[in-house]
GROMACS .gro file of C-alpha atoms in nm:
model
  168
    1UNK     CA    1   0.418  -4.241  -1.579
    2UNK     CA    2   0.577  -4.118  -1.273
    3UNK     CA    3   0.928  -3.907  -1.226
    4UNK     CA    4   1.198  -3.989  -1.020
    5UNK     CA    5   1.411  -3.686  -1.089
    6UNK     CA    6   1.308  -3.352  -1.245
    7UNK     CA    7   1.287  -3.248  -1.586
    8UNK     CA    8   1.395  -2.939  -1.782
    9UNK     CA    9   1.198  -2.813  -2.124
   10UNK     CA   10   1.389  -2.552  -2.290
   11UNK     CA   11   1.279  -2.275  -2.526
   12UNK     CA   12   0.924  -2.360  -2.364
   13UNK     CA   13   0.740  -2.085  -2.514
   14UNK     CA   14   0.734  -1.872  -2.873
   15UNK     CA   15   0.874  -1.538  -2.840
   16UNK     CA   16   0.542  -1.354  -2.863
   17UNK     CA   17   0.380  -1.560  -2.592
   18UNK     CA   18   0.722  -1.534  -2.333
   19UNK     CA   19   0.743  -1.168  -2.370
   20UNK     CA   20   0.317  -1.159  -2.326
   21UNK     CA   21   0.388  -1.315  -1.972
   22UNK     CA   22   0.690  -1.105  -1.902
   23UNK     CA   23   0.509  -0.789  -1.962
   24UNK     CA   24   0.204  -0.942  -1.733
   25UNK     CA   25   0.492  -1.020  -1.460
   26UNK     CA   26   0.684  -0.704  -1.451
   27UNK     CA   27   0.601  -0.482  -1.228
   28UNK     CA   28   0.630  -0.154  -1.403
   29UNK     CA   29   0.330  -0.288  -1.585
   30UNK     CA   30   0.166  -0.467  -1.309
   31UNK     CA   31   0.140  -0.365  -0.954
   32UNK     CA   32   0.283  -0.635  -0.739
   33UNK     CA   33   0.296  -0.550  -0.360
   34UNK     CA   34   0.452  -0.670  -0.064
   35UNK     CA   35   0.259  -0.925   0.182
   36UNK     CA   36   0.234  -1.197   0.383
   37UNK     CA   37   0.042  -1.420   0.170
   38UNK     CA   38   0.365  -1.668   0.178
   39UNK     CA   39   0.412  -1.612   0.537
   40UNK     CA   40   0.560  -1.961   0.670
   41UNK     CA   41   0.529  -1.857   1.011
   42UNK     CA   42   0.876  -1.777   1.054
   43UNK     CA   43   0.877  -1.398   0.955
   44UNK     CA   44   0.916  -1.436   0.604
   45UNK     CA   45   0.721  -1.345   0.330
   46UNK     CA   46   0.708  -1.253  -0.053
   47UNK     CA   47   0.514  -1.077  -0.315
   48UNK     CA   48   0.186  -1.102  -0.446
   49UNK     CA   49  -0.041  -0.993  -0.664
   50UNK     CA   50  -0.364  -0.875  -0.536
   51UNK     CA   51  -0.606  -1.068  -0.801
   52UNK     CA   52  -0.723  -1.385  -0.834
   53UNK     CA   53  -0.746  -1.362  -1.200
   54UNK     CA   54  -0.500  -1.421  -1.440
   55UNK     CA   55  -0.476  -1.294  -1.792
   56UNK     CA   56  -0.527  -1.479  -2.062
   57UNK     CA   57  -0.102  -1.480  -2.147
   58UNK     CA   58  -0.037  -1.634  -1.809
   59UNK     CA   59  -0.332  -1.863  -1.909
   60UNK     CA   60  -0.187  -1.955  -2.259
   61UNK     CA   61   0.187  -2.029  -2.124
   62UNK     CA   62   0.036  -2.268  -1.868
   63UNK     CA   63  -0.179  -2.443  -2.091
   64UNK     CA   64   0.143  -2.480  -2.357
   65UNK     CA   65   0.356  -2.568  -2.044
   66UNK     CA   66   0.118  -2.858  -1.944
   67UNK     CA   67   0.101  -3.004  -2.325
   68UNK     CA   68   0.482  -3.031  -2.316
   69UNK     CA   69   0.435  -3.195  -1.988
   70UNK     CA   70   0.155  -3.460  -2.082
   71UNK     CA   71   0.402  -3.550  -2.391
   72UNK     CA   72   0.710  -3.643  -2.140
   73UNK     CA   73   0.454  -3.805  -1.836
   74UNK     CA   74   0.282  -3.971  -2.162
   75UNK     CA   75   0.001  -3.931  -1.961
   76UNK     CA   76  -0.353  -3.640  -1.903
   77UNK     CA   77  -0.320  -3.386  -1.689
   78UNK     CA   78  -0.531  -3.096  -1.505
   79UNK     CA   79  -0.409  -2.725  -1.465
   80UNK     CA   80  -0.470  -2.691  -1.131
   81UNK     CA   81  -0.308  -2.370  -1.002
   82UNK     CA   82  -0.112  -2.047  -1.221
   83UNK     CA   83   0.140  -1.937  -0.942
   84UNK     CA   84   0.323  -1.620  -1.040
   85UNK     CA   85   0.643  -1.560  -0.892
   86UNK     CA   86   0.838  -1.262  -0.819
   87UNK     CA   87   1.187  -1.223  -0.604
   88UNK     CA   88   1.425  -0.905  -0.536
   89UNK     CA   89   1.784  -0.919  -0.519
   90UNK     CA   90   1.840  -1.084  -0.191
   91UNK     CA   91   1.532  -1.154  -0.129
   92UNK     CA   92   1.500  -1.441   0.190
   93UNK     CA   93   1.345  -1.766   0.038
   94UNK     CA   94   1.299  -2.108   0.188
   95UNK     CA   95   1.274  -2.447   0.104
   96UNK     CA   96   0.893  -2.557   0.053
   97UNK     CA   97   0.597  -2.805  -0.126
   98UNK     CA   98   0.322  -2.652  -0.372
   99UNK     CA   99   0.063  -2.961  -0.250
  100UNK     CA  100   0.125  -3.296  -0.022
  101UNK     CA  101   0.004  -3.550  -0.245
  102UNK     CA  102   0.247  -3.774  -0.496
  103UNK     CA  103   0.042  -3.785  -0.844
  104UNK     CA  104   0.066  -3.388  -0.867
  105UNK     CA  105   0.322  -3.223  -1.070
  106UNK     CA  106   0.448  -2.864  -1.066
  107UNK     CA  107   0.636  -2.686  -1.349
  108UNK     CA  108   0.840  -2.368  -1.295
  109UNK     CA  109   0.889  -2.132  -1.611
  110UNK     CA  110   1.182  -1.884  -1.569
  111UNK     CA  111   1.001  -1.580  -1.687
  112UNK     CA  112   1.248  -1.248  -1.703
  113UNK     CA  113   1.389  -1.258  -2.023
  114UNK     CA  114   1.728  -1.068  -1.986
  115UNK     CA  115   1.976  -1.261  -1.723
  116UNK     CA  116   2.326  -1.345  -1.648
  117UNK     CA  117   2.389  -1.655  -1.446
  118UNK     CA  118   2.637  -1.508  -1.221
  119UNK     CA  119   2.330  -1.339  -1.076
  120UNK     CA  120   2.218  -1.669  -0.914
  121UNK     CA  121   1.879  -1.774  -0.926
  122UNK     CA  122   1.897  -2.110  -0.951
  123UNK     CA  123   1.613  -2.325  -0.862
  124UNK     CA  124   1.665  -2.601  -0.598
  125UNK     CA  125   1.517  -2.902  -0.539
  126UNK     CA  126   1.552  -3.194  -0.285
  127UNK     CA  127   1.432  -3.515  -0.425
  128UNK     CA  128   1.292  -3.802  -0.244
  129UNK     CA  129   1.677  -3.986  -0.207
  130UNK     CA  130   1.768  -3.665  -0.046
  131UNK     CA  131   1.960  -3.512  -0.349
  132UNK     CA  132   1.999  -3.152  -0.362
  133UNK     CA  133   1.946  -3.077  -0.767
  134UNK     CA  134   1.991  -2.749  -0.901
  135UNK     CA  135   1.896  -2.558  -1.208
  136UNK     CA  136   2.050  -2.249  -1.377
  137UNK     CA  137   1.805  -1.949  -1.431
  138UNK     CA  138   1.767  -1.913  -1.790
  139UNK     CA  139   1.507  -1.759  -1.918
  140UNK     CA  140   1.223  -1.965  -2.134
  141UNK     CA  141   1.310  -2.274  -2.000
  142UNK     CA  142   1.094  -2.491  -1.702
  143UNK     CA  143   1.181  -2.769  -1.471
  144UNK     CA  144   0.935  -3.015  -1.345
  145UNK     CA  145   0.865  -3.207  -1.030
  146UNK     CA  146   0.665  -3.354  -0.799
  147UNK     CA  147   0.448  -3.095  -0.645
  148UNK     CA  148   0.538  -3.252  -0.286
  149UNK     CA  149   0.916  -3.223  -0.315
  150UNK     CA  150   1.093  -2.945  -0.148
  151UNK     CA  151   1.182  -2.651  -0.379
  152UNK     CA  152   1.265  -2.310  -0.352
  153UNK     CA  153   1.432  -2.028  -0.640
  154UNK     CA  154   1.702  -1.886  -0.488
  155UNK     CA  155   1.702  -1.495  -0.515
  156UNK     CA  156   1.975  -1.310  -0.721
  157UNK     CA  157   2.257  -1.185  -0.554
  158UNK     CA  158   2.341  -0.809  -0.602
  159UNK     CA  159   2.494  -0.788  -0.889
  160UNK     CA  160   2.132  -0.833  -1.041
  161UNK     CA  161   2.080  -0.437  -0.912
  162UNK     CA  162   1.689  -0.410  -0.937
  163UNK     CA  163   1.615  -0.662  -1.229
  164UNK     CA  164   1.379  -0.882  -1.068
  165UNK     CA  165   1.386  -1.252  -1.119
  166UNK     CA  166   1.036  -1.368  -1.257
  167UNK     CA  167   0.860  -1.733  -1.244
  168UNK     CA  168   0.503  -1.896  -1.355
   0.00000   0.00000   0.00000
Protein backbone atom coordinates (compact mmCIF):
# COMPACT_ATOMS: atom_id res chain seq x y z
CA UNK A 1 0.00 0.00 0.00
CA UNK A 2 1.04 3.41 -0.86
CA UNK A 3 0.00 6.99 0.90
CA UNK A 4 -1.32 9.82 -0.67
CA UNK A 5 -1.46 12.08 2.33
CA UNK A 6 0.32 11.70 5.69
CA UNK A 7 -0.58 9.94 8.67
CA UNK A 8 -0.58 10.73 12.40
CA UNK A 9 -0.17 7.80 15.29
CA UNK A 10 -0.85 9.17 18.58
CA UNK A 11 0.30 8.05 22.03
CA UNK A 12 3.05 6.16 19.85
CA UNK A 13 5.10 5.01 22.61
CA UNK A 14 4.59 3.67 26.54
CA UNK A 15 5.61 6.13 29.01
CA UNK A 16 8.79 4.34 30.06
CA UNK A 17 10.07 3.99 26.54
CA UNK A 18 9.10 8.05 25.52
CA UNK A 19 10.78 9.38 28.52
CA UNK A 20 13.97 6.64 27.70
CA UNK A 21 14.32 8.64 24.33
CA UNK A 22 13.73 12.00 25.86
CA UNK A 23 16.41 11.57 28.35
CA UNK A 24 18.76 10.16 25.30
CA UNK A 25 17.66 13.52 23.34
CA UNK A 26 18.11 16.15 25.91
CA UNK A 27 20.95 17.71 25.99
CA UNK A 28 21.72 18.14 29.62
CA UNK A 29 22.17 14.42 29.39
CA UNK A 30 23.64 14.20 26.02
CA UNK A 31 26.08 16.49 24.44
CA UNK A 32 24.64 17.75 21.22
CA UNK A 33 26.83 20.40 19.41
CA UNK A 34 26.51 22.80 16.80
CA UNK A 35 27.62 21.90 13.02
CA UNK A 36 27.27 21.86 9.65
CA UNK A 37 26.36 18.40 9.11
CA UNK A 38 22.82 19.80 7.66
CA UNK A 39 24.52 22.46 5.80
CA UNK A 40 22.22 22.97 2.54
CA UNK A 41 24.63 25.15 1.05
CA UNK A 42 22.89 28.19 1.85
CA UNK A 43 24.48 29.06 5.33
CA UNK A 44 22.33 27.12 7.38
CA UNK A 45 22.86 24.46 9.57
CA UNK A 46 21.62 22.46 12.74
CA UNK A 47 22.66 20.20 15.49
CA UNK A 48 24.16 17.01 15.69
CA UNK A 49 25.28 14.52 17.61
CA UNK A 50 28.76 13.42 17.21
CA UNK A 51 28.10 9.40 17.15
CA UNK A 52 27.02 7.17 14.84
CA UNK A 53 25.55 4.93 17.37
CA UNK A 54 22.39 5.04 18.83
CA UNK A 55 21.24 3.62 22.11
CA UNK A 56 19.28 0.97 22.41
CA UNK A 57 15.95 3.49 23.55
CA UNK A 58 16.27 5.35 20.30
CA UNK A 59 16.58 1.79 18.83
CA UNK A 60 13.41 0.41 20.62
CA UNK A 61 11.08 3.59 19.72
CA UNK A 62 12.03 3.11 16.06
CA UNK A 63 11.48 -0.41 15.91
CA UNK A 64 7.80 0.18 17.81
CA UNK A 65 7.34 3.21 15.41
CA UNK A 66 7.88 0.99 12.27
CA UNK A 67 5.37 -1.93 13.64
CA UNK A 68 2.65 0.73 13.91
CA UNK A 69 3.65 1.71 10.49
CA UNK A 70 3.68 -1.85 8.73
CA UNK A 71 0.01 -2.26 10.42
CA UNK A 72 -1.42 1.06 8.52
CA UNK A 73 0.90 0.41 4.97
CA UNK A 74 -0.37 -3.37 5.62
CA UNK A 75 2.74 -4.03 4.21
CA UNK A 76 7.04 -5.10 5.51
CA UNK A 77 9.22 -2.64 6.06
CA UNK A 78 13.14 -1.95 6.73
CA UNK A 79 14.52 0.58 9.40
CA UNK A 80 16.72 2.24 7.40
CA UNK A 81 17.97 5.38 9.18
CA UNK A 82 17.34 6.71 13.28
CA UNK A 83 17.55 10.57 12.64
CA UNK A 84 17.55 12.50 15.89
CA UNK A 85 16.38 15.89 15.82
CA UNK A 86 17.01 18.84 17.84
CA UNK A 87 15.86 22.74 17.22
CA UNK A 88 16.28 26.04 19.48
CA UNK A 89 13.82 28.65 19.77
CA UNK A 90 14.09 30.35 16.48
CA UNK A 91 16.13 28.26 15.12
CA UNK A 92 16.31 28.81 10.86
CA UNK A 93 14.86 25.58 9.21
CA UNK A 94 14.04 24.83 5.62
CA UNK A 95 11.95 22.87 3.60
CA UNK A 96 13.73 19.43 2.59
CA UNK A 97 13.55 15.32 1.49
CA UNK A 98 15.11 12.49 3.84
CA UNK A 99 15.78 10.19 0.39
CA UNK A 100 14.61 10.70 -3.51
CA UNK A 101 12.99 7.55 -4.12
CA UNK A 102 8.90 6.95 -3.81
CA UNK A 103 8.59 3.40 -1.91
CA UNK A 104 10.49 4.95 1.23
CA UNK A 105 8.65 6.21 4.14
CA UNK A 106 9.77 8.49 6.96
CA UNK A 107 8.10 8.84 10.40
CA UNK A 108 8.69 11.83 12.70
CA UNK A 109 8.13 11.21 16.59
CA UNK A 110 7.67 14.50 18.57
CA UNK A 111 10.01 13.67 21.35
CA UNK A 112 10.05 16.61 24.28
CA UNK A 113 7.50 15.68 26.49
CA UNK A 114 6.38 19.04 28.13
CA UNK A 115 4.87 21.62 25.33
CA UNK A 116 2.37 24.23 24.71
CA UNK A 117 1.21 24.69 21.16
CA UNK A 118 1.38 28.34 21.14
CA UNK A 119 5.11 27.65 21.03
CA UNK A 120 4.85 26.55 17.35
CA UNK A 121 6.55 23.67 16.18
CA UNK A 122 4.47 22.37 13.86
CA UNK A 123 5.67 20.05 11.28
CA UNK A 124 5.07 20.92 7.57
CA UNK A 125 4.72 19.07 4.74
CA UNK A 126 4.10 19.70 0.95
CA UNK A 127 2.50 16.79 -0.69
CA UNK A 128 2.76 15.77 -4.21
CA UNK A 129 -0.72 18.03 -5.28
CA UNK A 130 1.19 20.85 -3.81
CA UNK A 131 -0.75 21.01 -0.42
CA UNK A 132 0.89 22.59 2.40
CA UNK A 133 -0.28 20.11 5.53
CA UNK A 134 0.57 20.89 8.91
CA UNK A 135 0.80 19.13 12.20
CA UNK A 136 0.62 20.41 15.82
CA UNK A 137 3.69 19.50 18.06
CA UNK A 138 2.43 17.25 20.62
CA UNK A 139 4.45 15.24 22.23
CA UNK A 140 4.25 11.15 21.71
CA UNK A 141 2.60 11.38 18.65
CA UNK A 142 4.32 10.77 14.79
CA UNK A 143 3.31 11.69 11.34
CA UNK A 144 4.26 9.74 8.34
CA UNK A 145 5.20 10.36 4.75
CA UNK A 146 6.87 9.74 1.87
CA UNK A 147 10.52 10.09 2.49
CA UNK A 148 10.75 12.25 -0.88
CA UNK A 149 8.17 14.88 0.05
CA UNK A 150 9.27 18.19 1.28
CA UNK A 151 9.17 18.59 5.10
CA UNK A 152 10.59 20.64 7.58
CA UNK A 153 9.60 21.20 11.80
CA UNK A 154 9.24 24.56 12.24
CA UNK A 155 11.26 25.90 15.34
CA UNK A 156 9.41 27.34 18.44
CA UNK A 157 8.94 30.80 18.68
CA UNK A 158 10.19 32.55 21.90
CA UNK A 159 7.88 32.03 24.15
CA UNK A 160 9.40 28.38 24.30
CA UNK A 161 12.54 30.29 26.34
CA UNK A 162 15.26 27.46 26.16
CA UNK A 163 12.99 24.24 26.07
CA UNK A 164 14.18 22.68 23.06
CA UNK A 165 11.87 21.01 20.64
CA UNK A 166 12.98 17.27 20.19
CA UNK A 167 12.26 14.69 17.13
CA UNK A 168 13.30 10.88 16.15
Amino acid sequence: MSIEQPFVLEDVLSEKLFYDVWNELHPGYNAWLYNNCANTGDGYSSWGRDREDYSNSSLRAATFVKLKTERILKRRLTLIKIQHNLQTPNQINLFHTDFNYDDIFSVILFTTPTWSVRWSGEFVVKTPDEKHNYYPYIPNTAVGIKANWSHYGMASNSLAFDTVRTSL
